[in-house]
Short mmCIF file of C-alpha atoms in Angstrom, two decimals:
data_model
loop_
_atom_site.label_atom_id
_atom_site.label_comp_id
_atom_site.label_asym_id
_atom_site.label_seq_id
_atom_site.Cartn_x
_atom_site.Cartn_y
_atom_site.Cartn_z
CA UNK Z 502 -11.85 -28.52 49.91
CA UNK Z 503 -8.44 -28.13 51.51
CA UNK Z 504 -8.11 -27.33 55.21
CA UNK Z 505 -7.34 -23.68 55.97
CA UNK Z 506 -4.55 -22.66 58.32
CA UNK Z 507 -6.02 -22.64 61.84
CA UNK Z 508 -3.46 -20.04 63.00
CA UNK Z 509 -4.62 -17.27 60.69
CA UNK Z 510 -5.99 -14.02 62.10
CA UNK Z 511 -9.27 -14.14 60.20
CA UNK Z 512 -10.45 -10.75 61.37
CA UNK Z 513 -7.34 -9.11 59.95
CA UNK Z 514 -7.61 -11.25 56.81
CA UNK Z 515 -11.20 -10.11 56.25
CA UNK Z 516 -10.06 -6.49 56.35
CA UNK Z 517 -7.28 -7.18 53.87
CA UNK Z 518 -9.75 -8.96 51.57
CA UNK Z 519 -11.93 -5.87 51.72
CA UNK Z 520 -8.99 -3.64 50.79
CA UNK Z 521 -7.95 -5.92 47.93
CA UNK Z 522 -11.47 -5.96 46.56
CA UNK Z 523 -11.52 -2.18 46.23
CA UNK Z 524 -8.17 -2.19 44.46
CA UNK Z 525 -9.71 -4.62 41.95
CA UNK Z 526 -12.60 -2.29 41.16
CA UNK Z 527 -15.35 -3.62 43.42
CA UNK Z 528 -17.29 -0.93 45.24
CA UNK Z 529 -18.22 -3.03 48.27
CA UNK Z 530 -17.60 -6.43 49.83
CA UNK Z 531 -19.39 -8.30 52.57
CA UNK Z 532 -19.11 -11.73 54.17
CA UNK Z 533 -21.94 -13.96 55.33
CA UNK Z 534 -22.60 -17.46 56.62
CA UNK Z 535 -24.56 -20.06 54.67
CA UNK Z 536 -27.82 -20.20 56.65
CA UNK Z 537 -30.62 -19.43 54.17
CA UNK Z 538 -33.69 -21.03 55.77
CA UNK Z 539 -36.02 -18.03 55.36
CA UNK Z 540 -34.90 -17.39 51.81
CA UNK Z 541 -35.23 -21.09 50.96
CA UNK Z 542 -38.86 -21.02 52.06
CA UNK Z 543 -39.54 -17.96 49.89
CA UNK Z 544 -37.80 -19.59 46.92
CA UNK Z 545 -39.93 -22.73 47.24
CA UNK Z 546 -43.11 -20.64 47.38
CA UNK Z 547 -42.04 -18.71 44.29
CA UNK Z 548 -41.31 -21.90 42.37
CA UNK Z 549 -44.55 -23.55 43.52
CA UNK Z 550 -46.47 -20.53 42.21
CA UNK Z 551 -44.87 -21.09 38.81
CA UNK Z 552 -43.47 -17.54 38.77
CA UNK Z 553 -40.23 -18.79 37.16
CA UNK Z 554 -42.03 -19.58 33.90
CA UNK Z 555 -39.81 -21.52 31.48
CA UNK Z 556 -36.67 -21.01 33.59
CA UNK Z 557 -36.45 -24.69 34.51
CA UNK Z 558 -32.91 -24.20 35.77
CA UNK Z 559 -34.38 -22.34 38.75
CA UNK Z 560 -35.67 -25.63 40.16
CA UNK Z 561 -33.29 -28.07 38.47
CA UNK Z 562 -30.76 -28.08 41.32
CA UNK Z 563 -33.34 -28.39 44.07
CA UNK Z 564 -32.28 -26.84 47.36
CA UNK Z 565 -28.60 -26.46 46.40
CA UNK Z 566 -29.49 -22.89 45.40
CA UNK Z 567 -30.30 -22.05 49.02
CA UNK Z 568 -27.75 -24.37 50.63
CA UNK Z 569 -24.25 -23.27 49.58
CA UNK Z 570 -22.52 -26.15 51.36
CA UNK Z 571 -24.50 -28.65 49.26
CA UNK Z 572 -23.50 -26.89 46.05
CA UNK Z 573 -19.83 -26.62 47.06
CA UNK Z 574 -18.86 -29.12 49.72
CA UNK Z 575 -17.26 -27.54 52.78
CA UNK Z 576 -18.46 -23.99 52.21
CA UNK Z 577 -18.57 -22.03 55.47
CA UNK Z 578 -18.69 -18.45 54.20
CA UNK Z 579 -19.75 -16.52 51.14
CA UNK Z 580 -17.81 -13.43 50.11
CA UNK Z 581 -20.22 -11.18 48.24
CA UNK Z 582 -19.17 -8.19 46.12
CA UNK Z 583 -20.87 -5.53 44.06
CA UNK Z 584 -19.65 -3.49 41.10
CA UNK Z 585 -21.35 -0.39 39.64
CA UNK Z 586 -22.29 -0.77 35.99
CA UNK Z 587 -24.37 2.20 34.85
CA UNK Z 588 -22.70 3.52 31.66
CA UNK Z 589 -22.10 7.28 32.04
CA UNK Z 590 -22.02 7.86 28.28
CA UNK Z 591 -25.44 6.34 27.53
CA UNK Z 592 -28.49 8.21 26.28
CA UNK Z 593 -31.08 9.07 28.92
CA UNK Z 594 -33.38 6.11 29.58
CA UNK Z 595 -36.51 8.25 29.57
CA UNK Z 596 -35.43 9.96 26.36
CA UNK Z 597 -35.17 6.58 24.64
CA UNK Z 598 -38.49 5.32 26.02
CA UNK Z 599 -40.14 8.51 24.76
CA UNK Z 600 -38.99 7.83 21.17
CA UNK Z 601 -40.83 4.69 19.98
CA UNK Z 602 -38.89 4.49 16.70
CA UNK Z 603 -35.66 3.64 18.55
CA UNK Z 604 -35.00 0.62 20.73
CA UNK Z 605 -34.37 0.42 24.45
CA UNK Z 606 -31.76 -2.01 25.78
CA UNK Z 607 -31.27 -2.53 29.49
CA UNK Z 608 -28.28 -0.47 30.61
CA UNK Z 609 -26.44 -3.45 32.07
CA UNK Z 610 -26.11 -4.96 28.58
CA UNK Z 611 -24.74 -1.97 26.65
CA UNK Z 612 -21.08 -2.76 27.28
CA UNK Z 613 -19.05 -5.95 27.39
CA UNK Z 614 -20.46 -9.01 29.11
CA UNK Z 615 -20.03 -8.50 32.84
CA UNK Z 616 -19.69 -12.21 33.61
CA UNK Z 617 -16.15 -12.50 32.27
CA UNK Z 618 -14.91 -9.22 33.74
CA UNK Z 619 -16.23 -9.87 37.24
CA UNK Z 620 -15.23 -13.53 37.25
CA UNK Z 621 -11.67 -12.56 36.34
CA UNK Z 622 -11.55 -9.95 39.10
CA UNK Z 623 -12.95 -12.40 41.67
CA UNK Z 624 -10.37 -14.96 40.59
CA UNK Z 625 -7.65 -12.35 41.13
CA UNK Z 626 -9.07 -11.67 44.58
CA UNK Z 627 -8.98 -15.39 45.36
CA UNK Z 628 -5.35 -15.51 44.23
CA UNK Z 629 -4.49 -12.66 46.60
CA UNK Z 630 -6.13 -14.56 49.44
CA UNK Z 631 -4.25 -17.73 48.49
CA UNK Z 632 -0.96 -15.86 48.59
CA UNK Z 633 -1.80 -14.90 52.18
CA UNK Z 634 -3.30 -18.15 53.45
CA UNK Z 635 -1.85 -20.86 51.27
CA UNK Z 636 -4.12 -23.12 49.22
CA UNK Z 637 -7.73 -23.14 50.36
CA UNK Z 638 -11.02 -24.39 48.97
CA UNK Z 639 -13.15 -21.91 47.05
CA UNK Z 640 -15.31 -21.38 43.97
CA UNK Z 641 -16.10 -18.16 42.14
CA UNK Z 642 -19.59 -17.37 40.83
CA UNK Z 643 -21.01 -14.56 38.71
CA UNK Z 644 -24.63 -15.36 37.87
CA UNK Z 645 -23.30 -18.70 36.62
CA UNK Z 646 -24.67 -21.37 38.95
CA UNK Z 647 -27.60 -22.02 41.31
CA UNK Z 648 -26.72 -19.20 43.71
CA UNK Z 649 -29.17 -16.93 45.56
CA UNK Z 650 -26.95 -13.94 44.96
CA UNK Z 651 -29.33 -11.20 46.12
CA UNK Z 652 -30.29 -12.84 49.46
CA UNK Z 653 -26.61 -13.63 50.09
CA UNK Z 654 -25.65 -10.03 49.34
CA UNK Z 655 -28.40 -8.83 51.67
CA UNK Z 656 -27.12 -11.11 54.46
CA UNK Z 657 -23.58 -9.84 53.79
CA UNK Z 658 -24.70 -6.26 54.40
CA UNK Z 659 -24.55 -4.95 50.83
CA UNK Z 660 -28.12 -3.68 50.90
CA UNK Z 661 -31.71 -4.86 51.09
CA UNK Z 662 -33.98 -6.53 48.56
CA UNK Z 663 -36.48 -3.93 47.39
CA UNK Z 664 -40.12 -4.32 46.46
CA UNK Z 665 -39.03 -4.91 42.85
CA UNK Z 666 -36.82 -7.80 44.12
CA UNK Z 667 -33.56 -6.07 43.13
CA UNK Z 668 -30.90 -5.35 45.73
CA UNK Z 669 -30.78 -1.70 46.83
CA UNK Z 670 -27.91 -0.03 48.64
CA UNK Z 671 -28.71 3.04 50.74
CA UNK Z 672 -25.67 4.90 49.40
CA UNK Z 673 -25.42 3.46 45.89
CA UNK Z 674 -28.91 2.65 44.57
CA UNK Z 675 -29.25 -0.54 42.53
CA UNK Z 676 -27.27 -0.12 39.30
CA UNK Z 677 -24.66 -2.74 40.19
CA UNK Z 678 -23.67 -6.36 39.50
CA UNK Z 679 -23.13 -9.01 42.16
CA UNK Z 680 -20.58 -11.81 42.43
CA UNK Z 681 -19.53 -14.37 45.03
CA UNK Z 682 -16.70 -16.49 46.32
CA UNK Z 683 -17.80 -19.61 48.20
CA UNK Z 684 -15.05 -20.47 50.68
CA UNK Z 685 -14.18 -22.78 53.53
CA UNK Z 686 -12.32 -20.01 55.38
CA UNK Z 687 -14.10 -19.27 58.70
CA UNK Z 688 -14.05 -15.50 58.18
CA UNK Z 689 -15.98 -13.17 60.52
CA UNK Z 690 -19.40 -12.34 59.05
CA UNK Z 691 -20.75 -8.85 58.43
CA UNK Z 692 -23.98 -7.48 59.81
CA UNK Z 693 -26.94 -7.79 57.42
CA UNK Z 694 -28.92 -4.73 56.44
CA UNK Z 695 -31.28 -4.18 59.35
CA UNK Z 696 -34.45 -3.74 57.32
CA UNK Z 697 -35.94 -2.64 54.05
CA UNK Z 698 -35.85 1.10 53.51
CA UNK Z 699 -38.55 1.09 50.83
CA UNK Z 700 -41.12 2.39 53.32
CA UNK Z 701 -44.50 3.15 51.78
CA UNK Z 702 -43.02 3.82 48.32
CA UNK Z 703 -44.64 1.83 45.49
CA UNK Z 704 -42.99 3.60 42.54
CA UNK Z 705 -41.54 0.39 41.10
CA UNK Z 706 -44.85 -1.45 41.39
CA UNK Z 707 -46.79 1.39 39.81
CA UNK Z 708 -44.42 1.89 36.86
CA UNK Z 709 -44.06 -1.76 35.78
CA UNK Z 710 -45.48 -1.86 32.23
CA UNK Z 711 -46.78 -5.42 32.51
CA UNK Z 712 -47.67 -5.45 36.24
CA UNK Z 713 -45.05 -8.12 36.90
CA UNK Z 714 -44.55 -7.05 40.52
CA UNK Z 715 -47.71 -8.73 41.74
CA UNK Z 716 -47.21 -7.54 45.31
CA UNK Z 717 -44.32 -6.00 47.25
CA UNK Z 718 -41.24 -8.24 47.08
CA UNK Z 719 -42.93 -10.76 44.73
CA UNK Z 720 -42.18 -10.80 41.00
CA UNK Z 721 -44.02 -12.98 38.49
CA UNK Z 722 -41.23 -13.47 35.96
CA UNK Z 723 -43.72 -14.66 33.34
CA UNK Z 724 -44.99 -11.08 33.09
CA UNK Z 725 -41.60 -9.35 33.32
CA UNK Z 726 -40.24 -7.75 30.12
CA UNK Z 727 -36.73 -8.87 31.00
CA UNK Z 728 -37.98 -12.46 31.06
CA UNK Z 729 -40.08 -12.02 27.91
CA UNK Z 730 -37.24 -10.53 25.86
CA UNK Z 731 -34.31 -12.58 27.23
CA UNK Z 732 -35.34 -15.82 28.91
CA UNK Z 733 -38.44 -16.80 26.93
CA UNK Z 734 -37.57 -18.91 23.88
CA UNK Z 735 -40.95 -19.07 22.20
CA UNK Z 736 -43.65 -16.60 21.26
CA UNK Z 737 -44.27 -13.58 23.47
CA UNK Z 738 -47.86 -13.72 24.76
CA UNK Z 739 -50.07 -11.32 22.80
CA UNK Z 740 -51.37 -9.70 25.98
CA UNK Z 741 -47.92 -8.25 26.74
CA UNK Z 742 -46.79 -7.11 23.29
CA UNK Z 743 -48.36 -3.66 23.20
CA UNK Z 744 -47.22 -3.07 26.80
CA UNK Z 745 -43.58 -3.69 25.89
CA UNK Z 746 -43.29 -0.47 23.90
CA UNK Z 747 -39.80 -0.19 22.42
CA UNK Z 748 -38.05 -2.36 25.02
CA UNK Z 749 -36.14 -4.95 22.98
CA UNK Z 750 -33.73 -6.35 25.58
CA UNK Z 751 -34.64 -6.12 29.22
CA UNK Z 752 -36.41 -3.35 31.10
CA UNK Z 753 -35.10 -0.82 33.62
CA UNK Z 754 -38.33 0.98 34.52
CA UNK Z 755 -38.42 -0.18 38.14
CA UNK Z 756 -34.85 1.03 38.69
CA UNK Z 757 -35.41 4.23 36.75
CA UNK Z 758 -38.08 5.41 39.21
CA UNK Z 759 -36.47 4.10 42.40
CA UNK Z 760 -35.68 7.16 44.56
CA UNK Z 761 -32.59 5.46 45.99
CA UNK Z 762 -30.92 5.59 42.59
CA UNK Z 763 -30.33 9.30 43.05
CA UNK Z 764 -27.36 8.08 45.10
CA UNK Z 765 -26.01 5.79 42.39
CA UNK Z 766 -22.61 6.36 40.82
CA UNK Z 767 -21.83 5.77 37.12
CA UNK Z 768 -19.39 2.96 36.41
CA UNK Z 769 -15.69 3.66 36.16
CA UNK Z 770 -15.13 0.52 34.08
CA UNK Z 771 -14.41 1.24 30.42
CA UNK Z 772 -15.77 -2.21 29.51
CA UNK Z 773 -19.23 -1.12 30.65
CA UNK Z 774 -19.38 1.89 28.32
CA UNK Z 775 -22.06 1.72 25.62
CA UNK Z 776 -20.90 0.08 22.39
CA UNK Z 777 -22.07 0.35 18.75
CA UNK Z 778 -24.54 3.14 19.64
CA UNK Z 779 -26.88 0.56 21.17
CA UNK Z 780 -27.97 3.02 23.85
CA UNK Z 781 -30.36 4.63 21.31
CA UNK Z 782 -30.48 2.45 18.16
CA UNK Z 783 -32.83 2.81 15.20
CA UNK Z 784 -35.30 -0.10 15.22
CA UNK Z 785 -35.53 -0.48 11.45
CA UNK Z 786 -31.75 -0.59 11.15
CA UNK Z 787 -31.53 -3.27 13.86
CA UNK Z 788 -34.27 -5.34 12.23
CA UNK Z 789 -32.38 -5.40 8.95
CA UNK Z 790 -29.18 -6.79 10.50
CA UNK Z 791 -28.42 -10.21 9.08
CA UNK Z 792 -27.19 -12.88 11.49
CA UNK Z 793 -23.52 -12.21 10.84
CA UNK Z 794 -23.97 -8.50 11.53
CA UNK Z 795 -25.81 -9.37 14.73
CA UNK Z 796 -22.95 -11.64 15.81
CA UNK Z 797 -20.34 -9.01 14.93
CA UNK Z 798 -22.10 -6.15 16.72
CA UNK Z 799 -22.85 -8.19 19.85
CA UNK Z 800 -19.46 -9.89 20.15
CA UNK Z 801 -18.45 -9.90 23.80
CA UNK Z 802 -21.92 -8.69 24.82
CA UNK Z 803 -24.59 -10.31 26.99
CA UNK Z 804 -27.06 -9.57 24.18
CA UNK Z 805 -25.62 -12.32 22.01
CA UNK Z 806 -27.02 -15.00 24.31
CA UNK Z 807 -30.57 -14.59 22.95
CA UNK Z 808 -29.50 -15.24 19.36
CA UNK Z 809 -30.55 -13.53 16.14
CA UNK Z 810 -34.01 -15.13 16.00
CA UNK Z 811 -35.20 -13.84 19.38
CA UNK Z 812 -33.50 -10.50 18.68
CA UNK Z 813 -35.69 -10.12 15.58
CA UNK Z 814 -38.76 -11.31 17.51
CA UNK Z 815 -38.29 -8.58 20.10
CA UNK Z 816 -37.67 -5.88 17.50
CA UNK Z 817 -40.74 -6.95 15.50
CA UNK Z 818 -42.88 -6.29 18.56
CA UNK Z 819 -41.26 -2.88 19.08
CA UNK Z 820 -41.83 -2.01 15.40
CA UNK Z 821 -45.49 -2.90 15.88
CA UNK Z 822 -45.64 -0.41 18.74
CA UNK Z 823 -43.90 2.37 16.79
CA UNK Z 824 -45.75 5.00 14.72
CA UNK Z 825 -46.51 3.73 11.23
CA UNK Z 826 -44.03 4.48 8.46
CA UNK Z 827 -43.33 3.04 5.05
CA UNK Z 828 -39.85 2.09 6.23
CA UNK Z 829 -41.25 0.07 9.13
CA UNK Z 830 -43.84 -1.74 7.02
CA UNK Z 831 -41.25 -2.49 4.34
CA UNK Z 832 -38.75 -3.83 6.90
CA UNK Z 833 -41.37 -6.07 8.49
CA UNK Z 834 -42.50 -7.46 5.15
CA UNK Z 835 -38.91 -8.13 4.12
CA UNK Z 836 -38.55 -10.85 6.77
CA UNK Z 837 -41.86 -12.65 6.29
CA UNK Z 838 -41.58 -16.33 5.45
CA UNK Z 839 -38.21 -16.96 7.13
CA UNK Z 840 -39.40 -18.50 10.40
CA UNK Z 841 -42.85 -19.48 11.71
CA UNK Z 842 -42.38 -18.04 15.20
CA UNK Z 843 -40.94 -14.81 13.83
CA UNK Z 844 -43.75 -14.58 11.25
CA UNK Z 845 -46.30 -14.60 14.07
CA UNK Z 846 -44.74 -11.49 15.60
CA UNK Z 847 -44.28 -9.76 12.23
CA UNK Z 848 -47.94 -10.36 11.34
CA UNK Z 849 -48.97 -8.97 14.70
CA UNK Z 850 -46.79 -5.90 14.12
CA UNK Z 851 -48.21 -5.36 10.63
CA UNK Z 852 -51.73 -5.62 12.04
CA UNK Z 853 -50.94 -2.69 14.33
CA UNK Z 854 -50.24 -0.57 11.25
CA UNK Z 855 -53.25 -1.56 9.13
#
């Protein structure tokens, strides 16, 4: 990294960075140091328990995830930002979950892929800082590298990590994305959130369909529907299929019931608005999409990352959980014999209707 100007007023610069971030559409910004000892210990325990499942990348980079200066040489501070994403035009979550013939997609994935939008905005923020300070060392991250984004955001004062392991903000709930700038600038750090404000509430633990929150603040990803529908490449364990209901990409149940989300604000970003009516899609129609239709309808979306095969796998499970209809049985039968892994899920779904 380059050496920053030692004559800068870093307190004033931090305030200007905060102002710039709001002009770029971020709802909040905080700055923290790189000391992550407590969080590193928790991460190692989580990995040792095998709670990361097949997400080998969680341990691939060793302790670089909890040591920012080892990931990006010279890092002194982390600028952490959040951006609201809840799409105001989307169908009610509960209304979708109550209709098993339609599919539920996590609300963060209904619009355009947030990675590109937030990375571009963070890059613009870095350019504004550069114009003020001259060239300095930095790297921008949006869920794109071994970064402990939620602990860093907590240390930067953006909220606290709730019992469901998502970050919660006292004034904004949890429907927001996080992003970071690792920098060598010795900016003044913000005060972390003093404590968890979850209290005795266990709503998120109680609602989890697959009991993935094994105890407060500890999530077994192997049981989580978001992991099962997005991260898992192979067959979904039979024990979880009937519990998944009509959730075909992610799960928002723990956020849906969190009382702090009564303070959340819908996104003002047009890119996060629901696209292609995927906020309440017909399962049979989705299952009949060929691969090209899938690619066309998910262009620019985070959904595309799972590919057509896993998309069909997830929908087959949801069709198995839906009330029987000739249309469902016909759709399931129409895809038999195309892929061994998919066949396993289709056969399971057909068994539910026999």
